[in-house]
Structure formats: C-alpha cells, structure tokens
PDB file of C-alpha atoms and ligand atoms in Angstrom:
ATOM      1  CA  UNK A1004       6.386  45.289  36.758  1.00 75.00           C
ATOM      2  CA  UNK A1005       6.233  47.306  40.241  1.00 91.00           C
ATOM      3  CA  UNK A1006       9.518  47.829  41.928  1.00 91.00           C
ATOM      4  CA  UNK A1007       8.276  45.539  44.835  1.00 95.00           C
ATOM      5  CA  UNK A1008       7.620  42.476  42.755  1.00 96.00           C
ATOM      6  CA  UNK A1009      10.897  43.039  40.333  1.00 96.00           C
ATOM      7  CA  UNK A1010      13.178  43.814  43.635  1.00 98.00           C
ATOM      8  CA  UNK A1011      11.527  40.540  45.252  1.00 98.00           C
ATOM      9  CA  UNK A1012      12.320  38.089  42.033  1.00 97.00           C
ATOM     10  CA  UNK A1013      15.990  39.039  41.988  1.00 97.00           C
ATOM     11  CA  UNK A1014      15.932  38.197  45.838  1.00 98.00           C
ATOM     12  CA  UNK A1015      14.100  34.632  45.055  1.00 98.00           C
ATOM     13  CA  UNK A1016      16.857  34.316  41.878  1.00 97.00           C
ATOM     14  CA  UNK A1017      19.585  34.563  44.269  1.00 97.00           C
ATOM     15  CA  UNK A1018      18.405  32.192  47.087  1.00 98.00           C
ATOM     16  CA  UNK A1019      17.535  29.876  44.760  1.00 97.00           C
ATOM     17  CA  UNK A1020      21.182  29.871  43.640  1.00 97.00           C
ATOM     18  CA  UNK A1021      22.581  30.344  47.431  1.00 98.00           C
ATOM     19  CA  UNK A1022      19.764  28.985  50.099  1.00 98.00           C
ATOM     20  CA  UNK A1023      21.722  30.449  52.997  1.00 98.00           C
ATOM     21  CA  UNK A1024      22.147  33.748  50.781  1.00 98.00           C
ATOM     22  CA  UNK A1025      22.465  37.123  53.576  1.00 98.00           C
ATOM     23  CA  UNK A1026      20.085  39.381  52.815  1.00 98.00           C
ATOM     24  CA  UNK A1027      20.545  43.187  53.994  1.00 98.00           C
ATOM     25  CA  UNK A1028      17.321  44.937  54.837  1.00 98.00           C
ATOM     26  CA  UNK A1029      15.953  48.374  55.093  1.00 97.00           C
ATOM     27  CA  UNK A1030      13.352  50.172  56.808  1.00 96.00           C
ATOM     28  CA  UNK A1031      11.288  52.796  56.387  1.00 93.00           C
ATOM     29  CA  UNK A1032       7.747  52.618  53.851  1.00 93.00           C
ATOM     30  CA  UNK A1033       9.695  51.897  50.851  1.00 96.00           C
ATOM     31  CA  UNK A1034      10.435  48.331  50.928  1.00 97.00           C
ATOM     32  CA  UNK A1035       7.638  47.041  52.169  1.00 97.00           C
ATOM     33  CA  UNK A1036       5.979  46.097  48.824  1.00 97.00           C
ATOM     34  CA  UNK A1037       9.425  43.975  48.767  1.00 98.00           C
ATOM     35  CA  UNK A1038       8.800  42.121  51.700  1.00 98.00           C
ATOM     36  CA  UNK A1039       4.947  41.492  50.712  1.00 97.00           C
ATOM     37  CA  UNK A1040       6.362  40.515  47.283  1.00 97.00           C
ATOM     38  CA  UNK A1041       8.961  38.021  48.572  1.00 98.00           C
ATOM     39  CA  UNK A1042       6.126  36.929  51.664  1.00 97.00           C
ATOM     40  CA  UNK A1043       3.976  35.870  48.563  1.00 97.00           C
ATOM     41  CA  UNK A1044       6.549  33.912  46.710  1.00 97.00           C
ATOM     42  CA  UNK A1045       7.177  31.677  49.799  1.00 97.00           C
ATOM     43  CA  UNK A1046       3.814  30.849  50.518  1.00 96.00           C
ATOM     44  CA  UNK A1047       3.015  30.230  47.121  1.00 97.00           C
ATOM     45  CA  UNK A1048       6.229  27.225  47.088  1.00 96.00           C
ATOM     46  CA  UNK A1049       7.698  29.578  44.287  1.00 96.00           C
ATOM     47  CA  UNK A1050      11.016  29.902  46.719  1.00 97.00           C
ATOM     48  CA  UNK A1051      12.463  27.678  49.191  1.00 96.00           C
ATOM     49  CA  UNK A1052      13.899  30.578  52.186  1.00 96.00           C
ATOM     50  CA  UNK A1053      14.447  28.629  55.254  1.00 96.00           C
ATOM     51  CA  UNK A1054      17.865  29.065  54.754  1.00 97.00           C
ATOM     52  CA  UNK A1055      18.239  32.350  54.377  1.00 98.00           C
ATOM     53  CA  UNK A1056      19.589  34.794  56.241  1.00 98.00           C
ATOM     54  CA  UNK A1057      19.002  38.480  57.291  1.00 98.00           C
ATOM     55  CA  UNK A1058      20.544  41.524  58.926  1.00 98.00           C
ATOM     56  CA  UNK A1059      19.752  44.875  59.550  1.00 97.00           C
ATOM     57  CA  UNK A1060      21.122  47.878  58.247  1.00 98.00           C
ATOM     58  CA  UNK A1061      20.564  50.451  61.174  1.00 97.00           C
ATOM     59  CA  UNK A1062      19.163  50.655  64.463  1.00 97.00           C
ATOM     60  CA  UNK A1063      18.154  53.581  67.103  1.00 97.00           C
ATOM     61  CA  UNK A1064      20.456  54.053  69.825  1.00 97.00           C
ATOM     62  CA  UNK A1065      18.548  53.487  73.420  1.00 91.00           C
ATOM     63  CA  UNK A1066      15.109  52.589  72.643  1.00 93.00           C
ATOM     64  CA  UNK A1067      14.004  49.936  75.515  1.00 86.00           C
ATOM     65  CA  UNK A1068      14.416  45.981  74.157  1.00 77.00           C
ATOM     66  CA  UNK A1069      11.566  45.360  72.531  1.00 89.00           C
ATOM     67  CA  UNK A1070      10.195  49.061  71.407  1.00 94.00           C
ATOM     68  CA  UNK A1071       7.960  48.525  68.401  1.00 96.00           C
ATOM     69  CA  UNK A1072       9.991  51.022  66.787  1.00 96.00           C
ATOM     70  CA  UNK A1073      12.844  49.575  66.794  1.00 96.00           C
ATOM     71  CA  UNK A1074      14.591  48.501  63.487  1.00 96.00           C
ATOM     72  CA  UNK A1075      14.937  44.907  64.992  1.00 96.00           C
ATOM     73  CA  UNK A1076      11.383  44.841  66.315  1.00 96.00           C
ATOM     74  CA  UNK A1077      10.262  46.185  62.893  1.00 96.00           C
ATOM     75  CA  UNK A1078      12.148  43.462  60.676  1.00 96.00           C
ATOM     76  CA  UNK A1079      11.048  40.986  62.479  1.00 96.00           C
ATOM     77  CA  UNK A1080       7.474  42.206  62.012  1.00 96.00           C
ATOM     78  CA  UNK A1081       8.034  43.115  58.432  1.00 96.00           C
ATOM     79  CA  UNK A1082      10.639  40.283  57.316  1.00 97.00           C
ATOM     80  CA  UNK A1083      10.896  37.469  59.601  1.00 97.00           C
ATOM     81  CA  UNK A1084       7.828  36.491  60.370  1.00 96.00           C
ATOM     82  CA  UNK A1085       6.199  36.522  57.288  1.00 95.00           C
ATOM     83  CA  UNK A1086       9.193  34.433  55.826  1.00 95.00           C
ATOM     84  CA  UNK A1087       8.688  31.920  58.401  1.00 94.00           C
ATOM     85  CA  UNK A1088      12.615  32.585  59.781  1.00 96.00           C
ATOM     86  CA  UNK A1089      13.321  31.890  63.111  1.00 93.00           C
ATOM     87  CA  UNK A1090      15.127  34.690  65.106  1.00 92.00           C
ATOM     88  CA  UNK A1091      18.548  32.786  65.039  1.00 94.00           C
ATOM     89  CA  UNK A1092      18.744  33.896  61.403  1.00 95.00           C
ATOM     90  CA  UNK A1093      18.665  37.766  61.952  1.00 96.00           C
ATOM     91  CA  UNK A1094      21.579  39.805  63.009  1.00 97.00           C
ATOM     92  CA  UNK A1095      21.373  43.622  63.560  1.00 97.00           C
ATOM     93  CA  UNK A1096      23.649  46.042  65.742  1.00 96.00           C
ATOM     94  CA  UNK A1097      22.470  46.240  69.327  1.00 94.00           C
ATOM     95  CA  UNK A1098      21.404  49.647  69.719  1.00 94.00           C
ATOM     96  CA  UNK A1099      20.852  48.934  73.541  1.00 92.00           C
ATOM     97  CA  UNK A1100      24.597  48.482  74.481  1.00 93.00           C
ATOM     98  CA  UNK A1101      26.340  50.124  76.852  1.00 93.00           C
ATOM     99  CA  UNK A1102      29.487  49.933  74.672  1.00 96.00           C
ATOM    100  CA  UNK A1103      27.651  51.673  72.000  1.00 96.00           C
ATOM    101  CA  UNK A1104      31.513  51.288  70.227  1.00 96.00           C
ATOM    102  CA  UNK A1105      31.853  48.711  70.458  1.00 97.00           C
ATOM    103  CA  UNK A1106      28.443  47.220  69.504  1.00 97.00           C
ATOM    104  CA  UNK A1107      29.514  48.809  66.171  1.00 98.00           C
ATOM    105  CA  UNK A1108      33.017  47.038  66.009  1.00 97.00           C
ATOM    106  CA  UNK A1109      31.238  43.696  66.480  1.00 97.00           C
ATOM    107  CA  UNK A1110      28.435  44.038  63.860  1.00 98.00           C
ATOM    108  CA  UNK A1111      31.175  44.720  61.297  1.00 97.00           C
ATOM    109  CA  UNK A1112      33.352  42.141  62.376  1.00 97.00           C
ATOM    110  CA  UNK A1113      29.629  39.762  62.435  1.00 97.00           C
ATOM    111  CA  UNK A1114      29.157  40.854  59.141  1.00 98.00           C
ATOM    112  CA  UNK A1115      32.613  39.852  57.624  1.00 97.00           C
ATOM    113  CA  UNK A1116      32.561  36.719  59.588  1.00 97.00           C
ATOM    114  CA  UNK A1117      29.115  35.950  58.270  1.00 97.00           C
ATOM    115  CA  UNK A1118      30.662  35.848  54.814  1.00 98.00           C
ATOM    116  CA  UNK A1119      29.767  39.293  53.865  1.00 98.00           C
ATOM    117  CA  UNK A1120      26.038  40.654  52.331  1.00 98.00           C
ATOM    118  CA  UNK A1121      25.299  39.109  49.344  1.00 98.00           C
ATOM    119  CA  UNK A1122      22.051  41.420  48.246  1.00 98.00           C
ATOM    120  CA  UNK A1123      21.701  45.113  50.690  1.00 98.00           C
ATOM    121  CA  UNK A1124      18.342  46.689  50.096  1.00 98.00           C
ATOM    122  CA  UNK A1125      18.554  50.407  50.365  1.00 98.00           C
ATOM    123  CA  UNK A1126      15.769  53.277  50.711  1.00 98.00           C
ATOM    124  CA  UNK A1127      17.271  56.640  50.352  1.00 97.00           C
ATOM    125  CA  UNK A1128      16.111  59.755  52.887  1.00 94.00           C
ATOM    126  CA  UNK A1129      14.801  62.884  51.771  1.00 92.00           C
ATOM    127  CA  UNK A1130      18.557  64.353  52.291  1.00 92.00           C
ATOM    128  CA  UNK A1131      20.407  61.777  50.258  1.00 96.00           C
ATOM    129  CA  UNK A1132      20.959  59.365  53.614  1.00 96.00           C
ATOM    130  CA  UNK A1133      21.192  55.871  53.107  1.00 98.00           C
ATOM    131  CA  UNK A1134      21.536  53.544  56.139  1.00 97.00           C
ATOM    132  CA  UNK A1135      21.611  55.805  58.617  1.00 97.00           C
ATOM    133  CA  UNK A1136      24.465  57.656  56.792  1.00 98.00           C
ATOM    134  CA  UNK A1137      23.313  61.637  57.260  1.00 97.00           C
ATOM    135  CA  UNK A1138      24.770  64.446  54.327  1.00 97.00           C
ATOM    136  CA  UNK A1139      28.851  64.235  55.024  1.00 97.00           C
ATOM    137  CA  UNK A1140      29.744  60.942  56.098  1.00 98.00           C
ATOM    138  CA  UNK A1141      32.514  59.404  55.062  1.00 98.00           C
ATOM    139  CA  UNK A1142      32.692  57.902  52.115  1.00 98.00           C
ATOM    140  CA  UNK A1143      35.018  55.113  53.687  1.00 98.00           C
ATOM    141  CA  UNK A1144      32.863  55.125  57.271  1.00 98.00           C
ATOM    142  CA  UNK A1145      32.537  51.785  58.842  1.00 98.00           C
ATOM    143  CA  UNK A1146      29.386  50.779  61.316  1.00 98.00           C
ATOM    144  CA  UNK A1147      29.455  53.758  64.156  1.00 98.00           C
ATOM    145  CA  UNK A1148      27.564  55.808  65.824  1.00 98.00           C
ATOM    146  CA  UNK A1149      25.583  58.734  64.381  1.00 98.00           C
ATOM    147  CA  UNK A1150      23.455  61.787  65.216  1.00 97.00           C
ATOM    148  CA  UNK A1151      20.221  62.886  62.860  1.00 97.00           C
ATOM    149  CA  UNK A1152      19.186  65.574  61.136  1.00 95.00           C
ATOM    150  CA  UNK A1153      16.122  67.438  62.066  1.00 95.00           C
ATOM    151  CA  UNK A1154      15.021  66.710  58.532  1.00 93.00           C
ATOM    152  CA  UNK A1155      15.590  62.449  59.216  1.00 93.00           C
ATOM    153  CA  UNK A1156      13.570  62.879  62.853  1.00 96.00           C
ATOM    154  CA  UNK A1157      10.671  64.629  60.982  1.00 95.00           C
ATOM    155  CA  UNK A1158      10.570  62.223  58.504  1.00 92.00           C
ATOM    156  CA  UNK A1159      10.520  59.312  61.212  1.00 94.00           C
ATOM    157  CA  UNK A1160       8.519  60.964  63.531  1.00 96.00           C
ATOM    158  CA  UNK A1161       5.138  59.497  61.983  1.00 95.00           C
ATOM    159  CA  UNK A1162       6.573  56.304  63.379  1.00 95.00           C
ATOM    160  CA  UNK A1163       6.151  57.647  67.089  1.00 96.00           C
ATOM    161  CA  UNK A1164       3.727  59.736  69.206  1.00 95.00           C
ATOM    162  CA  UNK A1165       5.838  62.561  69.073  1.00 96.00           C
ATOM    163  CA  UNK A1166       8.994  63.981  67.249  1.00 97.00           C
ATOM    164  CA  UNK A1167      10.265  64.114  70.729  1.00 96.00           C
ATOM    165  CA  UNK A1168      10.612  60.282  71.040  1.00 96.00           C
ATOM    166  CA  UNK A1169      12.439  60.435  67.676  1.00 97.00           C
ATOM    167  CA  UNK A1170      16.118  59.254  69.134  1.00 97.00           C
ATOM    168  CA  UNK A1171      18.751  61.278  68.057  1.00 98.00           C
ATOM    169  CA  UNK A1172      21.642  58.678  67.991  1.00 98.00           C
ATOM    170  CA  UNK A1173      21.609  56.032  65.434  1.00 98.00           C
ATOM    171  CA  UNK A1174      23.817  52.904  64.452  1.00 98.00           C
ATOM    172  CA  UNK A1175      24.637  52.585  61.347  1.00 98.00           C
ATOM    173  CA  UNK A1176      26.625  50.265  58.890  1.00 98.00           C
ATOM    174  CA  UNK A1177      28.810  53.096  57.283  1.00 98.00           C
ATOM    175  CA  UNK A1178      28.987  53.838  53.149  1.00 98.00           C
ATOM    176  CA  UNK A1179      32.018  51.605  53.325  1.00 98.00           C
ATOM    177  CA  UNK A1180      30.554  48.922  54.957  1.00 98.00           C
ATOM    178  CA  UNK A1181      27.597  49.158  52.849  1.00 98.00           C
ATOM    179  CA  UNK A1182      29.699  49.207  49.780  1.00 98.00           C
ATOM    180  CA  UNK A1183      31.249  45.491  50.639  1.00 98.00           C
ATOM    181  CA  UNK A1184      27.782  44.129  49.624  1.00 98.00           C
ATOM    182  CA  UNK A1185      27.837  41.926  46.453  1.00 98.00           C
ATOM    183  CA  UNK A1186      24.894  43.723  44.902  1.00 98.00           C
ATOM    184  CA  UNK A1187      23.269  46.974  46.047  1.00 98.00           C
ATOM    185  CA  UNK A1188      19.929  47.408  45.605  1.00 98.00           C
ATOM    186  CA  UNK A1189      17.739  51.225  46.123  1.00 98.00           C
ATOM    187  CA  UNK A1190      14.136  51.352  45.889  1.00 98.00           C
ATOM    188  CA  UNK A1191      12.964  55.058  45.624  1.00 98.00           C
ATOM    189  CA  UNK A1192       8.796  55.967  45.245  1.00 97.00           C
ATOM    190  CA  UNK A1193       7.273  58.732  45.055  1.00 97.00           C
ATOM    191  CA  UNK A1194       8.052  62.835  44.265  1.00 97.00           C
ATOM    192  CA  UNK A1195       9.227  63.501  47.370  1.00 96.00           C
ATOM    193  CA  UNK A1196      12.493  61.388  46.664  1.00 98.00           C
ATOM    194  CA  UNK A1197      13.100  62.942  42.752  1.00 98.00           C
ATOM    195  CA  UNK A1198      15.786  65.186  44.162  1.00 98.00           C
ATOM    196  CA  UNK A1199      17.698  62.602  46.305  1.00 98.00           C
ATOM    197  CA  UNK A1200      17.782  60.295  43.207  1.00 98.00           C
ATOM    198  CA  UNK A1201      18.827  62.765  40.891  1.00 98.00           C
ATOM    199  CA  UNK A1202      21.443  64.077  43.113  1.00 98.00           C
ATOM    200  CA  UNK A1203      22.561  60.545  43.791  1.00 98.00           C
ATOM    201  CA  UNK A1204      22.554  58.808  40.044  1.00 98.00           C
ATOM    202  CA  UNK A1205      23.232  62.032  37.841  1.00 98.00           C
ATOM    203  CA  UNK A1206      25.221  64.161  40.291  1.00 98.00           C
ATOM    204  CA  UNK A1207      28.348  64.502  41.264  1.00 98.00           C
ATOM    205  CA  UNK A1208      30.038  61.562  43.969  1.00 98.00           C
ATOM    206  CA  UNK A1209      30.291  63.657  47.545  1.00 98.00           C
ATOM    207  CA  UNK A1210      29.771  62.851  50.737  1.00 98.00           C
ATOM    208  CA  UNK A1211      26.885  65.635  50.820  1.00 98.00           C
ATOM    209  CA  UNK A1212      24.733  63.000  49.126  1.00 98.00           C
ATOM    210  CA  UNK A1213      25.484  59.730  50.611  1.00 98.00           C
ATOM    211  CA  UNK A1214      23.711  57.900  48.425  1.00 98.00           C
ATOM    212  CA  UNK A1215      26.049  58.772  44.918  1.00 98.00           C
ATOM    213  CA  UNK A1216      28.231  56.647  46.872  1.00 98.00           C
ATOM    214  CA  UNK A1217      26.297  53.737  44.995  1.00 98.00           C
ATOM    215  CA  UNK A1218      28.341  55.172  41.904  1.00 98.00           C
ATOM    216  CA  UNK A1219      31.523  53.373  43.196  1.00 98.00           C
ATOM    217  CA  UNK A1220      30.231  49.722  43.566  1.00 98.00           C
ATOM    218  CA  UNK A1221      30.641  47.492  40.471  1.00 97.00           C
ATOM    219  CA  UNK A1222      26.944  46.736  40.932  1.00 98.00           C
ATOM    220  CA  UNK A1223      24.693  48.971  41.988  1.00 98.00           C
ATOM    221  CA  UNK A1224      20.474  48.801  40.843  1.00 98.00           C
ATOM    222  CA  UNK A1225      18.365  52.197  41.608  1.00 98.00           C
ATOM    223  CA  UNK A1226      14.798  50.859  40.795  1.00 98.00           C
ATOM    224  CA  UNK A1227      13.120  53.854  40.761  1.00 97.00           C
ATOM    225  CA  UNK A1228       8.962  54.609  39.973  1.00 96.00           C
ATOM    226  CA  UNK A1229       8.185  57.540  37.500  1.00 96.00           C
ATOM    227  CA  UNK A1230       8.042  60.124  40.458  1.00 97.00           C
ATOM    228  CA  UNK A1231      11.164  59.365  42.106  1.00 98.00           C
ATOM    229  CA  UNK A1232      12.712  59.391  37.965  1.00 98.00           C
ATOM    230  CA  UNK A1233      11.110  62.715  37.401  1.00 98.00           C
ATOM    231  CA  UNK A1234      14.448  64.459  37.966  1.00 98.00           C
ATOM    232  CA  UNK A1235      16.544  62.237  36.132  1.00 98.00           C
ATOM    233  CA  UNK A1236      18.019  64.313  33.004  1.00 98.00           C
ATOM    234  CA  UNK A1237      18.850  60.694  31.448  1.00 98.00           C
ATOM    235  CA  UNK A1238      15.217  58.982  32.036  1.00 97.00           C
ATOM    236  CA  UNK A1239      14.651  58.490  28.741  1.00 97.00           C
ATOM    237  CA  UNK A1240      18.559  56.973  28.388  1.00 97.00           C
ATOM    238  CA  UNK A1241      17.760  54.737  31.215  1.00 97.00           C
ATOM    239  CA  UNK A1242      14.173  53.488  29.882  1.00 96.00           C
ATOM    240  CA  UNK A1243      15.984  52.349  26.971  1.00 97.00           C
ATOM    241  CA  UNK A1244      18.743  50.404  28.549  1.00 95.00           C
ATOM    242  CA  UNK A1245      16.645  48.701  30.916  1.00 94.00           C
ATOM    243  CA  UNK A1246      14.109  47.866  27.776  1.00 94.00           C
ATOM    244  CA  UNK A1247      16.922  46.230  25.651  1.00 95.00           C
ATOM    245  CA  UNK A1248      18.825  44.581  29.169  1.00 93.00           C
ATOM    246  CA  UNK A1249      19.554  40.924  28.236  1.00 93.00           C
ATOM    247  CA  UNK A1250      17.166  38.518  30.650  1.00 89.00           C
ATOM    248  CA  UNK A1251      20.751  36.955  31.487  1.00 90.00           C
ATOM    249  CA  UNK A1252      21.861  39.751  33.461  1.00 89.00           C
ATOM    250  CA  UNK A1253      18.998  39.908  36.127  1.00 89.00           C
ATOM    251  CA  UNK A1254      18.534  43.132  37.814  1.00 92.00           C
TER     252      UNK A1254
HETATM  253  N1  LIG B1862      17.144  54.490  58.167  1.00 50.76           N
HETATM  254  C1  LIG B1862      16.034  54.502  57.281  1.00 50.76           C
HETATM  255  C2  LIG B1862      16.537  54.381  55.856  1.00 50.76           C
HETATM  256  O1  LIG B1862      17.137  53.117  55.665  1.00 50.76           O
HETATM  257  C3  LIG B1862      15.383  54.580  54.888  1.00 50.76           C
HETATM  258  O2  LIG B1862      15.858  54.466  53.565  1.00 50.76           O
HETATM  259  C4  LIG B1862      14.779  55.942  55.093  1.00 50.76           C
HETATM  260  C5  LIG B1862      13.675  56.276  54.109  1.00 50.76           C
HETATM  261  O3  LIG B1862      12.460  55.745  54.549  1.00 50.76           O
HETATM  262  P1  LIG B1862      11.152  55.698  53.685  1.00 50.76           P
HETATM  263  O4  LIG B1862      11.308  54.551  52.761  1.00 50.76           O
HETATM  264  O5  LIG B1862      10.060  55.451  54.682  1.00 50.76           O
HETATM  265  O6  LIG B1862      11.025  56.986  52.983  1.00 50.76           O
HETATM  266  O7  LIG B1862      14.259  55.974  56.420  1.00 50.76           O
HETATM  267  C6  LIG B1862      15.166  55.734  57.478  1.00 50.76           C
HETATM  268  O8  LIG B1862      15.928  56.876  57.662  1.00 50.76           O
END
C-alpha cells in the first residue's frame, strides 16, 4: 500500500475511535498524497471528520495575512477544505505578530490546553529538519522563533517567485513540543531524503539531525518508500518486521 493511503487509514482508525481527535499537519510535497488519501475517505462516507481537529506545525514569520504561501493559507487549501472543516477547527502559530514571543508562548500553551496532539504528521528536510527545527536545535526546544538554512530556503524557494521572498524567520513547535504528541508519524519519498532517514532511524540521537529525535518517543512510525529506505543498513530487518506486524497494532 502507498505511504499516502496507509498514513491516511491510521488517521481514519483514530477518529473513528476519538471524533474530535487533533491532528498535527505538515507541509511541504510529502504529505499531500495523505491529505488526498484522507479527502477520499470522507467523501466516500468511509470516515465521519467533522469533528476533528487540526493544527499546524510551523509557519513563516511576516508574510502578509493571507499570502498563499503561508503554512495557514496552505492547510487550509490542502487540509481544510477538502475535509469540509470549518476554520474554527484549525489552530496554527501566528506568524504575523508583533510579539513574535510571545505568539510562540501561546501556541504551546493552545496546544496543551487543547488536550495535546494526538497523531503529528512529519516530513523531514533535506538536512534532517523536522518542523521547522534546523541541524542543532535543542532537543528539549519548545515553539520559538527560528532562522533557516540556505539549504531549507532553496528547497522552499520553488514555492515562491524568487529565493529572495523565501522568509528567513520561521515559527516552529520545537523537538520537545513535537515529542508530546501521542503518535509521531514521518513520511519520507524519494532519493533525495535517503540520507536524512538514515541519519535519523540508524544514526546516532544529536541535535545535528533533528529528526533522530523521533528515537526518544515511545511511538514513533517512519513510513518510508524504497528511495527514501535506500540508505537504511537494516531495510531488509525492517521489511520483515513490518511483514509479520500483528493487524492489532495499527501503524
Ligand atoms: N517546514 C516544512 C517541513 O515540515 C517539511 O517536512 C519540509 C520537507 O518538505 P517536502 O515534503 O516538500 O520535501 O519542508 C518544510 O521545511
């Protein structure tokens, strides 16, 4: 089964368990086969998600309200809509405060009060990011402000005109925010990702990769295709597990 459609069934498994389940969302190309997946499911009456609930995992920092580029205008293009949600149901950071600060401080505290992420979807960047979370962050970091790497606004630019418009501050929920999510969940295609995800699953747990931070949560999935896996020294290990998983444990 594609990564999409298997990442998209453990979604509809959990809010048909817990309607008003919070989803945590990523950007970027990778999920969006998730979002089609899940889209699909609803129309077809296969999942009830009116009750469901969203929130963002990052946001540029001074992009004008409404900037198609922005993470919020982009989940609600790629998520909300096609679920049918209304807005109310949607939380993100507000990268257009003037308290930038303090915008963080509230989004975790929104979070928390929220009754914490049940299911985070992650992409990881070229360099290991996740979130927003560049090479060194803090392991324990909470939401906050950060700055990008060349690499990141090079790999975003083909969202903008230019690499110039590519902001260089970011909010992010921080590795240890991230890491009070029930379940984590990475979806990695393609080559260009078969270093992160070997550096992140096999290697060593450093802030330099952000993403082996996933090795500390009690339950952490990595769905991976075979070009993102083609690093992996334990593929075949892995192949095997997931072949013999009992259907009672879900992804
Ligand atoms: N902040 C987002 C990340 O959440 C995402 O994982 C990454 C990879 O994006 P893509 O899936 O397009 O490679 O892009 C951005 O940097």
């Amino acid at each position: 089964m594609a990564g999409g459609e298997l990442i998209a069934e453990a979604i509809a498994t959990l809010v048909r368990r817990k309607p008003d389940a919070l989803l945590g969302v990523a950007t970027g190309s990778t999920p969006l086969p998730i979002y089609e997946a899940l889209a699909a499911k609803v129309r077809a009456g296969d999942v009830d998600a009116s009750r469901a609930r969203i929130c963002q995992l990052d946001e540029y920092v001074g992009l004008p309200a409404g900037h198609p580029e922005s993470y919020r205008s982009v989940v609600l293009r790629q998520v909300i809509e096609p679920l049918g949600l209304a807005e109310e149901s949607f939380m993100g950071p507000d990268g257009a405060a003037e308290d930038v600060q303090g915008a963080c401080e509230a989004y975790d505290h929104a979070l928390r009060e929220a009754g914490g992420v049940d299911l985070q979807l992650l992409g990881i960047g070229t360099d290991g990011h996740i979130g927003f979370n560049e090479p060194c962050s803090s392991l324990a970091s909470r939401t906050r402000i950060k700055t990008l790497t060349r690499q990141t606004r090079e790999d975003n630019a083909r969202f903008f005109d230019s690499l110039d418009e590519v902001p260089h501050h970011v909010i992010t929920q921080g590795i240890g925010t991230i890491l009070e999510a029930r379940h984590l969940v990475l979806l990695a295609t393609g080559e260009g990702k078969a270093d992160a995800v070997a550096h992140a699953v096999e290697g060593p747990v450093a802030a330099l990769v952000p993403a082996s931070a996933l090795q500390l949560h009690p339950h952490a999935t990595v769905v991976v295709d075979e070009a993102a896996a083609a690093k992996l020294k334990l593929a075949d290990y892995f192949r095997a597990t997931y072949a013999a998983k009992p259907e009672w444990q879900g992804l």
